[in-house]
mmCIF file of C-alpha atoms in Angstrom:
data_model
loop_
_atom_site.group_PDB
_atom_site.id
_atom_site.type_symbol
_atom_site.label_atom_id
_atom_site.label_comp_id
_atom_site.label_asym_id
_atom_site.label_seq_id
_atom_site.Cartn_x
_atom_site.Cartn_y
_atom_site.Cartn_z
ATOM 1 C CA MET A 1 -6.366 70.544 -66.009
ATOM 2 C CA ALA A 2 -4.088 68.157 -64.265
ATOM 3 C CA GLN A 3 -5.441 64.818 -63.166
ATOM 4 C CA ALA A 4 -5.561 63.780 -59.851
ATOM 5 C CA VAL A 5 -3.319 60.951 -59.104
ATOM 6 C CA ALA A 6 -5.228 58.329 -56.567
ATOM 7 C CA VAL A 7 -2.879 56.734 -54.262
ATOM 8 C CA ALA A 8 -3.311 53.096 -52.638
ATOM 9 C CA LYS A 9 -4.113 53.636 -48.961
ATOM 10 C CA PRO A 10 -2.004 49.977 -47.642
ATOM 11 C CA PRO A 11 -4.536 47.587 -46.201
ATOM 12 C CA ALA A 12 -5.561 47.642 -43.508
ATOM 13 C CA PRO A 13 -3.904 45.183 -40.746
ATOM 14 C CA PRO A 14 -6.041 42.261 -40.624
ATOM 15 C CA ARG A 15 -8.088 42.282 -36.852
ATOM 16 C CA ARG A 16 -6.889 39.671 -34.678
ATOM 17 C CA ARG A 17 -9.800 36.358 -34.289
ATOM 18 C CA ARG A 18 -9.617 35.962 -30.638
ATOM 19 C CA ALA A 19 -8.957 32.233 -30.167
ATOM 20 C CA SER A 20 -11.003 29.537 -29.639
ATOM 21 C CA ALA A 21 -11.858 28.962 -26.386
ATOM 22 C CA THR A 22 -12.678 25.140 -27.795
ATOM 23 C CA PRO A 23 -9.364 24.233 -28.375
ATOM 24 C CA ARG A 24 -8.010 25.334 -24.699
ATOM 25 C CA ARG A 25 -11.594 23.479 -22.822
ATOM 26 C CA LEU A 26 -10.579 20.002 -24.773
ATOM 27 C CA PRO A 27 -8.589 18.016 -22.444
ATOM 28 C CA TYR A 28 -11.398 18.566 -20.435
ATOM 29 C CA LEU A 29 -13.458 17.493 -22.199
ATOM 30 C CA LEU A 30 -11.740 14.569 -22.913
ATOM 31 C CA ILE A 31 -11.341 13.636 -19.631
ATOM 32 C CA ALA A 32 -14.530 14.688 -18.466
ATOM 33 C CA PRO A 33 -15.792 11.343 -18.534
ATOM 34 C CA ALA A 34 -13.230 9.179 -16.963
ATOM 35 C CA ALA A 35 -13.324 11.692 -13.906
ATOM 36 C CA LEU A 36 -17.574 11.455 -13.669
ATOM 37 C CA LEU A 37 -16.891 7.755 -14.032
ATOM 38 C CA MET A 38 -13.791 7.864 -10.706
ATOM 39 C CA LEU A 39 -16.569 10.461 -8.937
ATOM 40 C CA GLY A 40 -19.781 8.011 -9.223
ATOM 41 C CA PHE A 41 -17.192 4.709 -8.101
ATOM 42 C CA ILE A 42 -14.953 6.698 -5.558
ATOM 43 C CA ALA A 43 -17.186 9.403 -4.175
ATOM 44 C CA TYR A 44 -20.520 7.838 -4.196
ATOM 45 C CA PRO A 45 -18.603 5.193 -2.031
ATOM 46 C CA VAL A 46 -16.679 7.564 0.581
ATOM 47 C CA ILE A 47 -19.530 9.697 0.824
ATOM 48 C CA SER A 48 -21.952 6.706 1.771
ATOM 49 C CA VAL A 49 -19.542 5.389 4.352
ATOM 50 C CA PHE A 50 -19.364 8.672 6.611
ATOM 51 C CA TYR A 51 -22.847 8.646 5.642
ATOM 52 C CA TYR A 52 -23.713 4.948 7.616
ATOM 53 C CA SER A 53 -21.419 5.887 10.070
ATOM 54 C CA LEU A 54 -23.668 8.109 11.485
ATOM 55 C CA GLN A 55 -26.425 5.413 11.777
ATOM 56 C CA ASN A 56 -27.370 1.990 12.862
ATOM 57 C CA TYR A 57 -28.270 0.091 9.491
ATOM 58 C CA ASN A 58 -27.774 -3.778 10.341
ATOM 59 C CA PRO A 59 -30.710 -5.149 6.961
ATOM 60 C CA THR A 60 -31.729 -8.432 9.621
ATOM 61 C CA LYS A 61 -32.681 -5.741 12.048
ATOM 62 C CA PRO A 62 -34.529 -3.195 10.723
ATOM 63 C CA TRP A 63 -35.904 -2.221 13.762
ATOM 64 C CA ARG A 64 -32.714 -0.501 15.213
ATOM 65 C CA ASN A 65 -32.191 1.096 12.160
ATOM 66 C CA GLY A 66 -31.969 5.370 12.538
ATOM 67 C CA TYR A 67 -29.634 7.779 13.311
ATOM 68 C CA ALA A 68 -27.163 7.033 15.792
ATOM 69 C CA GLY A 69 -25.112 9.500 16.089
ATOM 70 C CA PHE A 70 -21.469 9.422 17.582
ATOM 71 C CA ASP A 71 -22.509 5.885 19.095
ATOM 72 C CA ASN A 72 -20.805 4.153 16.837
ATOM 73 C CA PHE A 73 -17.490 5.998 17.650
ATOM 74 C CA VAL A 74 -18.211 5.596 21.599
ATOM 75 C CA HIS A 75 -18.610 2.168 21.030
ATOM 76 C CA ALA A 76 -15.351 1.355 19.090
ATOM 77 C CA PHE A 77 -12.889 2.857 22.100
ATOM 78 C CA THR A 78 -15.626 2.736 24.944
ATOM 79 C CA ASP A 79 -16.633 -0.421 24.885
ATOM 80 C CA ASP A 80 -15.407 -2.728 21.855
ATOM 81 C CA PRO A 81 -12.413 -3.848 23.156
ATOM 82 C CA ILE A 82 -11.693 -6.270 20.552
ATOM 83 C CA PHE A 83 -11.573 -2.953 18.498
ATOM 84 C CA TRP A 84 -8.332 -2.281 20.967
ATOM 85 C CA ASP A 85 -6.815 -6.050 20.251
ATOM 86 C CA THR A 86 -7.130 -5.340 16.027
ATOM 87 C CA LEU A 87 -5.905 -1.780 15.810
ATOM 88 C CA THR A 88 -3.022 -3.299 18.251
ATOM 89 C CA PHE A 89 -2.284 -6.256 15.942
ATOM 90 C CA SER A 90 -2.621 -3.792 12.560
ATOM 91 C CA ALA A 91 0.183 -1.558 14.218
ATOM 92 C CA ARG A 92 2.606 -4.613 15.361
ATOM 93 C CA TRP A 93 1.645 -6.599 11.714
ATOM 94 C CA VAL A 94 2.835 -3.356 9.561
ATOM 95 C CA PHE A 95 5.699 -2.415 11.674
ATOM 96 C CA VAL A 96 7.577 -5.949 10.908
ATOM 97 C CA GLU A 97 6.503 -6.584 6.873
ATOM 98 C CA VAL A 98 7.014 -2.784 6.474
ATOM 99 C CA GLY A 99 10.339 -3.045 7.844
ATOM 100 C CA LEU A 100 11.528 -6.373 6.635
ATOM 101 C CA GLN A 101 10.263 -6.143 3.184
ATOM 102 C CA LEU A 102 12.302 -2.890 3.194
ATOM 103 C CA MET A 103 15.621 -5.202 4.911
ATOM 104 C CA PHE A 104 14.898 -7.495 2.207
ATOM 105 C CA GLY A 105 13.772 -5.598 -0.775
ATOM 106 C CA LEU A 106 17.202 -3.082 -0.478
ATOM 107 C CA ALA A 107 19.271 -5.980 -0.541
ATOM 108 C CA LEU A 108 18.069 -8.390 -3.271
ATOM 109 C CA ALA A 109 17.973 -4.340 -5.353
ATOM 110 C CA LEU A 110 21.499 -3.924 -4.259
ATOM 111 C CA ILE A 111 23.033 -7.629 -5.809
ATOM 112 C CA VAL A 112 20.822 -7.583 -9.507
ATOM 113 C CA ASN A 113 22.321 -4.199 -9.993
ATOM 114 C CA GLN A 114 24.670 -5.498 -10.678
ATOM 115 C CA THR A 115 26.939 -7.522 -13.278
ATOM 116 C CA PHE A 116 26.991 -10.581 -13.373
ATOM 117 C CA VAL A 117 25.885 -13.338 -15.700
ATOM 118 C CA GLY A 118 22.234 -14.106 -15.567
ATOM 119 C CA ARG A 119 21.237 -11.193 -14.081
ATOM 120 C CA SER A 120 17.778 -10.800 -16.646
ATOM 121 C CA LEU A 121 17.269 -14.712 -15.931
ATOM 122 C CA GLY A 122 17.663 -13.328 -11.677
ATOM 123 C CA ARG A 123 15.601 -10.290 -11.697
ATOM 124 C CA ALA A 124 13.102 -11.494 -13.627
ATOM 125 C CA LEU A 125 12.860 -14.400 -10.684
ATOM 126 C CA VAL A 126 12.739 -12.170 -7.941
ATOM 127 C CA PHE A 127 10.154 -9.608 -9.494
ATOM 128 C CA SER A 128 7.578 -12.568 -10.377
ATOM 129 C CA PRO A 129 5.933 -12.589 -7.338
ATOM 130 C CA TRP A 130 4.523 -9.162 -7.248
ATOM 131 C CA ALA A 131 3.115 -10.347 -10.918
ATOM 132 C CA VAL A 132 0.812 -12.885 -8.576
ATOM 133 C CA SER A 133 -2.388 -11.749 -7.434
ATOM 134 C CA GLY A 134 -2.599 -11.877 -3.572
ATOM 135 C CA VAL A 135 -5.811 -15.056 -3.479
ATOM 136 C CA LEU A 136 -3.753 -17.621 -5.775
ATOM 137 C CA THR A 137 -0.405 -15.825 -3.598
ATOM 138 C CA SER A 138 -2.186 -16.750 -0.520
ATOM 139 C CA ALA A 139 -3.527 -20.795 -1.765
ATOM 140 C CA ILE A 140 -0.189 -21.545 -2.634
ATOM 141 C CA TRP A 141 1.052 -20.861 1.506
ATOM 142 C CA VAL A 142 -2.070 -22.563 2.385
ATOM 143 C CA LEU A 143 -0.533 -25.683 0.326
ATOM 144 C CA LEU A 144 3.039 -25.303 1.714
ATOM 145 C CA TYR A 145 1.611 -25.114 5.107
ATOM 146 C CA ASN A 146 -0.673 -27.610 4.950
ATOM 147 C CA SER A 147 0.007 -30.484 7.445
ATOM 148 C CA GLN A 148 -1.080 -33.205 5.359
ATOM 149 C CA THR A 149 1.219 -32.580 2.598
ATOM 150 C CA GLY A 150 3.356 -29.312 3.149
ATOM 151 C CA ILE A 151 6.516 -28.103 4.679
ATOM 152 C CA THR A 152 5.701 -29.719 7.869
ATOM 153 C CA ARG A 153 5.731 -32.969 6.384
ATOM 154 C CA TYR A 154 9.069 -33.163 4.851
ATOM 155 C CA LEU A 155 10.934 -32.232 8.005
ATOM 156 C CA ALA A 156 8.655 -34.545 9.690
ATOM 157 C CA ASP A 157 10.330 -37.081 7.316
ATOM 158 C CA MET A 158 14.164 -35.435 7.984
ATOM 159 C CA GLY A 159 13.325 -35.949 11.470
ATOM 160 C CA ILE A 160 12.889 -32.083 12.535
ATOM 161 C CA GLY A 161 8.825 -32.072 14.175
ATOM 162 C CA THR A 162 6.172 -34.321 14.839
ATOM 163 C CA TYR A 163 3.772 -35.327 12.087
ATOM 164 C CA GLY A 164 0.615 -33.248 11.825
ATOM 165 C CA THR A 165 1.715 -30.487 12.404
ATOM 166 C CA SER A 166 -0.022 -27.036 11.298
ATOM 167 C CA TRP A 167 1.688 -24.070 11.959
ATOM 168 C CA LEU A 168 -1.113 -22.045 10.684
ATOM 169 C CA SER A 169 -3.404 -23.358 14.425
ATOM 170 C CA ASP A 170 -0.597 -22.575 16.975
ATOM 171 C CA THR A 171 -0.479 -19.092 18.362
ATOM 172 C CA SER A 172 3.354 -19.405 18.425
ATOM 173 C CA THR A 173 3.845 -19.637 14.805
ATOM 174 C CA VAL A 174 0.519 -18.259 13.171
ATOM 175 C CA PHE A 175 1.943 -14.678 13.201
ATOM 176 C CA PRO A 176 6.168 -16.087 11.359
ATOM 177 C CA ALA A 177 4.418 -17.702 8.912
ATOM 178 C CA ALA A 178 1.885 -15.834 7.502
ATOM 179 C CA ILE A 179 4.603 -13.080 7.906
ATOM 180 C CA VAL A 180 6.746 -15.064 6.381
ATOM 181 C CA ALA A 181 3.870 -15.811 3.326
ATOM 182 C CA ASP A 182 3.477 -12.087 3.189
ATOM 183 C CA LEU A 183 6.480 -11.089 2.671
ATOM 184 C CA TRP A 184 7.416 -13.462 -0.714
ATOM 185 C CA ARG A 185 4.850 -10.806 -1.950
ATOM 186 C CA GLY A 186 5.837 -8.232 -0.402
ATOM 187 C CA VAL A 187 9.301 -7.503 -1.203
ATOM 188 C CA PRO A 188 9.357 -7.718 -4.901
ATOM 189 C CA PHE A 189 7.813 -4.402 -4.643
ATOM 190 C CA PHE A 190 10.260 -2.883 -3.084
ATOM 191 C CA ALA A 191 13.152 -4.398 -5.435
ATOM 192 C CA ILE A 192 11.120 -3.139 -8.455
ATOM 193 C CA LEU A 193 11.038 1.098 -7.269
ATOM 194 C CA ILE A 194 14.513 0.897 -5.555
ATOM 195 C CA LEU A 195 16.515 -0.850 -8.285
ATOM 196 C CA ALA A 196 14.952 1.654 -10.665
ATOM 197 C CA ASP A 197 16.304 4.462 -8.353
ATOM 198 C CA LEU A 198 19.424 3.058 -8.401
ATOM 199 C CA GLN A 199 19.434 3.335 -12.056
ATOM 200 C CA SER A 200 19.995 6.347 -12.293
ATOM 201 C CA VAL A 201 22.730 7.218 -9.740
ATOM 202 C CA SER A 202 25.501 8.534 -11.430
ATOM 203 C CA LYS A 203 29.109 6.296 -11.289
ATOM 204 C CA ASP A 204 31.174 9.277 -11.013
ATOM 205 C CA LEU A 205 30.476 9.360 -8.041
ATOM 206 C CA TYR A 206 31.439 6.222 -6.699
ATOM 207 C CA GLU A 207 35.026 6.225 -8.459
ATOM 208 C CA ALA A 208 35.635 10.335 -6.635
ATOM 209 C CA ALA A 209 34.751 8.377 -3.983
ATOM 210 C CA GLU A 210 36.793 5.182 -4.025
ATOM 211 C CA VAL A 211 39.812 7.870 -5.552
ATOM 212 C CA ASP A 212 38.986 9.721 -2.224
ATOM 213 C CA GLY A 213 39.652 5.485 -0.156
ATOM 214 C CA ALA A 214 35.757 5.422 1.015
ATOM 215 C CA SER A 215 34.753 1.891 1.492
ATOM 216 C CA ARG A 216 32.285 0.433 0.051
ATOM 217 C CA PHE A 217 30.146 0.743 3.633
ATOM 218 C CA LYS A 218 30.705 4.075 3.507
ATOM 219 C CA GLN A 219 29.704 4.777 -0.117
ATOM 220 C CA PHE A 220 26.247 2.779 0.767
ATOM 221 C CA TRP A 221 25.653 4.885 3.510
ATOM 222 C CA HIS A 222 26.668 8.666 1.561
ATOM 223 C CA ILE A 223 25.940 8.075 -1.284
ATOM 224 C CA THR A 224 23.369 5.308 -1.774
ATOM 225 C CA LEU A 225 21.122 5.912 0.813
ATOM 226 C CA PRO A 226 20.839 9.039 0.350
ATOM 227 C CA HIS A 227 19.540 8.908 -3.421
ATOM 228 C CA LEU A 228 17.437 6.490 -2.762
ATOM 229 C CA LYS A 229 16.014 8.014 0.647
ATOM 230 C CA ASP A 230 12.159 9.406 -1.568
ATOM 231 C CA ALA A 231 11.981 6.546 -3.410
ATOM 232 C CA ILE A 232 12.491 4.294 -0.186
ATOM 233 C CA VAL A 233 9.920 7.394 1.559
ATOM 234 C CA LEU A 234 7.339 6.872 -0.226
ATOM 235 C CA SER A 235 7.572 3.077 -1.138
ATOM 236 C CA THR A 236 7.112 2.435 2.462
ATOM 237 C CA LEU A 237 4.254 4.628 3.015
ATOM 238 C CA LEU A 238 2.648 2.839 -0.292
ATOM 239 C CA ARG A 239 3.513 -0.963 0.994
ATOM 240 C CA ALA A 240 2.515 0.195 4.607
ATOM 241 C CA VAL A 241 -0.866 1.931 3.545
ATOM 242 C CA TRP A 242 -1.746 -1.598 1.442
ATOM 243 C CA GLU A 243 -0.353 -3.796 4.206
ATOM 244 C CA PHE A 244 -2.763 -1.845 6.906
ATOM 245 C CA ASN A 245 -5.818 -3.091 4.887
ATOM 246 C CA ASN A 246 -4.944 -6.608 4.215
ATOM 247 C CA VAL A 247 -7.199 -8.842 4.452
ATOM 248 C CA ASP A 248 -6.694 -10.903 1.568
ATOM 249 C CA LEU A 249 -4.355 -12.534 2.495
ATOM 250 C CA LEU A 250 -5.156 -13.579 6.014
ATOM 251 C CA TYR A 251 -8.701 -14.306 5.506
ATOM 252 C CA THR A 252 -7.743 -16.719 3.124
ATOM 253 C CA LEU A 253 -4.524 -18.397 5.484
ATOM 254 C CA THR A 254 -5.850 -17.860 8.776
ATOM 255 C CA GLY A 255 -9.750 -16.260 8.958
ATOM 256 C CA GLY A 256 -8.263 -14.343 11.644
ATOM 257 C CA GLY A 257 -7.572 -17.104 14.068
ATOM 258 C CA PRO A 258 -6.720 -18.569 16.264
ATOM 259 C CA ALA A 259 -8.262 -17.455 18.666
ATOM 260 C CA GLY A 260 -8.350 -13.865 17.678
ATOM 261 C CA GLU A 261 -4.174 -13.485 16.777
ATOM 262 C CA THR A 262 -4.043 -12.480 12.890
ATOM 263 C CA THR A 263 -7.215 -11.001 12.724
ATOM 264 C CA THR A 264 -6.597 -7.033 11.830
ATOM 265 C CA LEU A 265 -9.159 -3.561 11.931
ATOM 266 C CA PRO A 266 -9.800 -4.182 8.401
ATOM 267 C CA LEU A 267 -9.915 -8.173 8.704
ATOM 268 C CA TYR A 268 -12.384 -7.309 12.275
ATOM 269 C CA ILE A 269 -14.700 -4.579 9.812
ATOM 270 C CA ALA A 270 -14.301 -7.333 6.967
ATOM 271 C CA ASN A 271 -16.630 -10.029 9.339
ATOM 272 C CA THR A 272 -18.438 -7.198 10.907
ATOM 273 C CA SER A 273 -20.214 -5.719 8.417
ATOM 274 C CA VAL A 274 -20.062 -9.744 6.063
ATOM 275 C CA ASP A 275 -20.963 -11.620 8.085
ATOM 276 C CA ALA A 276 -22.351 -9.877 11.795
ATOM 277 C CA HIS A 277 -24.530 -7.335 8.803
ATOM 278 C CA ASN A 278 -23.546 -4.108 11.329
ATOM 279 C CA PHE A 279 -22.604 -1.964 8.437
ATOM 280 C CA GLY A 280 -23.092 0.778 10.852
ATOM 281 C CA TYR A 281 -20.669 -0.058 12.179
ATOM 282 C CA ALA A 282 -18.141 -1.456 10.300
ATOM 283 C CA SER A 283 -18.728 1.734 8.582
ATOM 284 C CA ALA A 284 -17.920 4.079 11.750
ATOM 285 C CA LEU A 285 -14.380 1.578 12.225
ATOM 286 C CA THR A 286 -13.704 2.300 9.100
ATOM 287 C CA THR A 287 -13.883 5.873 9.214
ATOM 288 C CA VAL A 288 -11.552 5.486 11.860
ATOM 289 C CA ALA A 289 -8.983 3.384 9.561
ATOM 290 C CA PHE A 290 -9.464 6.197 7.778
ATOM 291 C CA VAL A 291 -8.278 8.936 9.897
ATOM 292 C CA ILE A 292 -5.360 7.203 11.505
ATOM 293 C CA LEU A 293 -4.297 6.552 8.099
ATOM 294 C CA LEU A 294 -4.395 10.042 6.700
ATOM 295 C CA PHE A 295 -2.915 11.733 10.448
ATOM 296 C CA CYS A 296 -0.066 8.497 9.810
ATOM 297 C CA SER A 297 0.380 9.022 6.593
ATOM 298 C CA MET A 298 0.608 13.484 7.158
ATOM 299 C CA VAL A 299 3.291 13.207 10.143
ATOM 300 C CA TYR A 300 5.601 10.255 8.124
ATOM 301 C CA LEU A 301 5.459 12.500 5.142
ATOM 302 C CA ARG A 302 6.183 15.991 7.680
ATOM 303 C CA LEU A 303 9.179 14.029 9.982
ATOM 304 C CA SER A 304 10.053 12.100 6.239
ATOM 305 C CA LYS A 305 10.556 15.509 4.307
ATOM 306 C CA PHE A 306 9.734 13.281 1.464
ATOM 307 C CA GLY A 307 10.522 16.101 -1.574
ATOM 308 C CA SER A 308 13.246 18.383 -0.281
ATOM 309 C CA GLU A 309 16.659 18.119 -0.480
ATOM 310 C CA SER A 310 19.805 15.285 0.623
ATOM 311 C CA LYS A 311 22.237 17.388 2.489
#
């Protein structure tokens, strides 16, 4: 009797385990605490501002508090001439500051991008004002503009001007004086961003342009500027938003004076809320400022074609 030969069956292939969902969710779990904190510290104040913009809320006059609807907005656009004055000055302030900061920042970036002895020290000196806080910058320029010990005193000693002159209290000089103070801190911001982008421009492009006989100006116009387009658009947008919301420097230098000549819309909002305790109306003004900035930013990015390829 033939003995049956047992044939060993091949082992079954191992079952593929379903990928655990935990590794995929781990990054989200790790950033969840920070996201919740940001949501609490950013979303809640924003929602509160929108809520109080529809309310009459003044802690010093609780009997007038209550739902106001759109009355605060109607009052701002129809019955508050200070709102229009501060909005006009804010636009003027942003246009002049950002334009001058871009011009001087681009010039400084082009200079420190060249090779020369002491370039590292030069770059450090150019960028150092950006490391100074806004309050400290204001304190420095308050001392420089002091009528007794500042610039005007030394100019008077040289026979230029008169003693006791205060540029910050004269309506004809306060705007240029504030512009110069903010330029000192704002120019390095543009210089840093533009210089960082200049480092990535290929030198072969300039060498080819020189071979073709292009002048320095043509190289700058047709090579440098197109390459810097996105950096310039982004830096001007960011700086415009920051300059629009500039409160610390103007508040410390002038307090919005003299005679309201240097009162921006955010400074007016700060005075309305902190000094007058009219938080409902201040919230409405803040909402208007937010909408203005959002609209202008969207239009600016659309017109500048930010992120598109330069032709």
